Amino acid sequence: MKPYIICHMLGSVDGRIRQNIWGLKDAPKYFEEPASKIKADAWLVGRVTMEEFSSKKNPPLPAGRFTIPKEDFIGEHKAKAYAVVIDPSGKCRWDTNMVSTEHVIEVLTEKVSSRYLAHLQQKNVSYIFGGKTELDLTLVVKKLYALFGIKRLRIDGGGHVNGSFLKAGLIDEFSLVLAPIADGTIGAPTTFEAEEGYGKRKATRFRLKSVRRIYDDFLWIRYEVVKGKKR
Ligand SMILES: NC(=O)c1ccc[n+]([C@@H]2O[C@H](COP(=O)([O-])OP(=O)(O)OC[C@H]3O[C@@H](n4cnc5c(N)ncnc54)[C@H](OP(=O)(O)O)[C@@H]3O)[C@@H](O)[C@H]2O)c1
């Protein structure tokens, strides 16, 4: 079984997602308030985005020799919801196993060192393995369902994570807060960063579920993904 997956993003009219030149007052609310209205057991982000929430002190990995088997680990916690990070090489460091009220789950590959696993275990951060050197995202979401009971998963970016879940055909719904902004930065991350250049891949088609005007000039657009022969 896999969770129902909703990708939620705040984007400019040209699809950019980094807000540093947008000049929005109370910037987080445009993303967070609509996000809080989407029912989900967990939110998931890429390593780059999670570094905004993980330790800023960059604590050193524990010293010593460790041999820790590459097996999934569930840290002790009482949380009812989860914050999941796609971190294949184990770059995020943690002071705690929580982001706000959510328990942290690291999604790793078997490339990570035992010292990194020791760090996660010391902090009681949960982790799962999604592949030897590359991630199998279908396996990842099945494990999130089976081990943590995550039935509805909200993917909150950035563009690379969204793009890889899109490419894997795992997104069921897309929730876009469209900001009245033209960004125009060439090379800035966009809503979906799936692949360089045009290959054989077909673009993903959406069907409109709802659209609402919010914060005067913003639109909150919800789409479902058109799958299979219905495209
Ligand atoms: N406007 C919004 O709604 C919104 C929301 C979230 C984030 N953002 C912005 O988006 C920007 C970050 O986006 P981003 O696209 O650069 O980064 P990202 O998606 O947050 O993280 C990308 C990293 O995640 C790991 N990763 C993602 N998919 C993977 C896969 N399939 N297999 C293996 N590793 C994978 C890789 O980590 P490694 O490099 O360690 O291998 C990759 O470099 C930030 O500026 C952030 O503020 C905006």
Short mmCIF file of C-alpha atoms in Angstrom, two decimals, residues 17-105:
data_model
loop_
_atom_site.label_atom_id
_atom_site.label_comp_id
_atom_site.label_asym_id
_atom_site.label_seq_id
_atom_site.Cartn_x
_atom_site.Cartn_y
_atom_site.Cartn_z
CA ILE A 17 9.87 28.79 -5.98
CA ARG A 18 12.74 30.57 -4.23
CA GLN A 19 11.23 33.68 -2.67
CA ASN A 20 14.31 35.76 -1.85
CA ILE A 21 13.50 38.60 -4.30
CA TRP A 22 9.70 38.47 -4.02
CA GLY A 23 9.45 41.08 -1.24
CA LEU A 24 6.44 39.37 0.39
CA LYS A 25 5.55 40.48 3.92
CA ASP A 26 4.88 37.50 6.27
CA ALA A 27 6.25 35.25 3.50
CA PRO A 28 5.75 31.87 5.31
CA LYS A 29 1.99 32.34 5.68
CA TYR A 30 1.27 32.09 1.95
CA PHE A 31 2.66 28.57 1.97
CA GLU A 32 1.86 27.46 5.52
CA GLU A 33 -1.78 28.52 5.91
CA PRO A 34 -3.11 26.67 2.84
CA ALA A 35 -0.77 23.74 3.67
CA SER A 36 -2.31 23.44 7.14
CA LYS A 37 -5.72 22.93 5.50
CA ILE A 38 -4.52 19.86 3.60
CA LYS A 39 -5.12 16.76 5.73
CA ALA A 40 -1.87 14.78 5.95
CA ASP A 41 -0.03 12.45 8.34
CA ALA A 42 3.38 13.73 7.22
CA TRP A 43 5.18 16.30 5.13
CA LEU A 44 8.24 15.48 3.07
CA VAL A 45 11.01 17.71 1.68
CA GLY A 46 14.38 17.44 -0.04
CA ARG A 47 17.69 17.70 1.78
CA VAL A 48 18.24 21.31 0.63
CA THR A 49 14.85 22.46 1.95
CA MET A 50 15.21 20.50 5.22
CA GLU A 51 18.50 22.27 5.98
CA GLU A 52 16.30 25.29 6.83
CA PHE A 53 14.91 23.21 9.77
CA SER A 54 17.74 20.84 10.80
CA SER A 55 20.65 21.76 13.11
CA LYS A 56 22.41 25.03 12.35
CA LYS A 57 25.22 24.06 14.77
CA ASN A 58 26.37 21.18 12.55
CA PRO A 59 27.26 18.90 15.53
CA PRO A 60 30.21 16.56 14.81
CA LEU A 61 29.44 12.88 14.20
CA PRO A 62 30.15 10.64 17.21
CA ALA A 63 33.80 9.59 17.48
CA GLY A 64 34.75 5.92 17.49
CA ARG A 65 34.30 2.85 15.35
CA PHE A 66 30.74 1.76 14.74
CA THR A 67 29.34 -1.10 12.72
CA ILE A 68 25.64 -0.51 12.43
CA PRO A 69 23.61 -2.72 10.07
CA LYS A 70 21.84 -0.92 7.22
CA GLU A 71 18.39 -1.63 8.64
CA ASP A 72 15.43 0.69 9.18
CA PHE A 73 15.31 2.30 12.64
CA ILE A 74 12.32 3.76 14.47
CA GLY A 75 13.35 6.31 17.09
CA GLU A 76 11.34 6.69 20.28
CA HIS A 77 8.75 9.45 19.92
CA LYS A 78 5.21 10.40 20.85
CA ALA A 79 4.39 12.48 17.78
CA LYS A 80 1.28 11.86 15.71
CA ALA A 81 2.71 13.40 12.55
CA TYR A 82 6.02 13.21 10.71
CA ALA A 83 8.59 15.39 8.93
CA VAL A 84 10.37 13.32 6.27
CA VAL A 85 13.58 14.27 4.47
CA ILE A 86 15.05 12.77 1.32
CA ASP A 87 18.72 12.77 2.33
CA PRO A 88 20.48 10.03 0.32
CA SER A 89 24.01 10.74 1.60
CA GLY A 90 23.09 11.68 5.19
CA LYS A 91 23.95 15.39 5.19
CA CYS A 92 21.37 16.78 7.64
CA ARG A 93 22.50 16.92 11.27
CA TRP A 94 20.02 17.01 14.15
CA ASP A 95 19.86 18.47 17.67
CA THR A 96 16.45 16.87 18.27
CA ASN A 97 14.19 14.33 16.56
CA MET A 98 11.40 16.87 16.06
CA VAL A 99 10.60 19.71 13.67
CA SER A 100 7.88 21.65 15.47
CA THR A 101 5.33 18.92 16.42
CA GLU A 102 6.51 16.40 13.83
CA HIS A 103 8.91 13.47 14.36
CA VAL A 104 11.80 13.37 11.87
CA ILE A 105 12.27 10.46 9.46
#
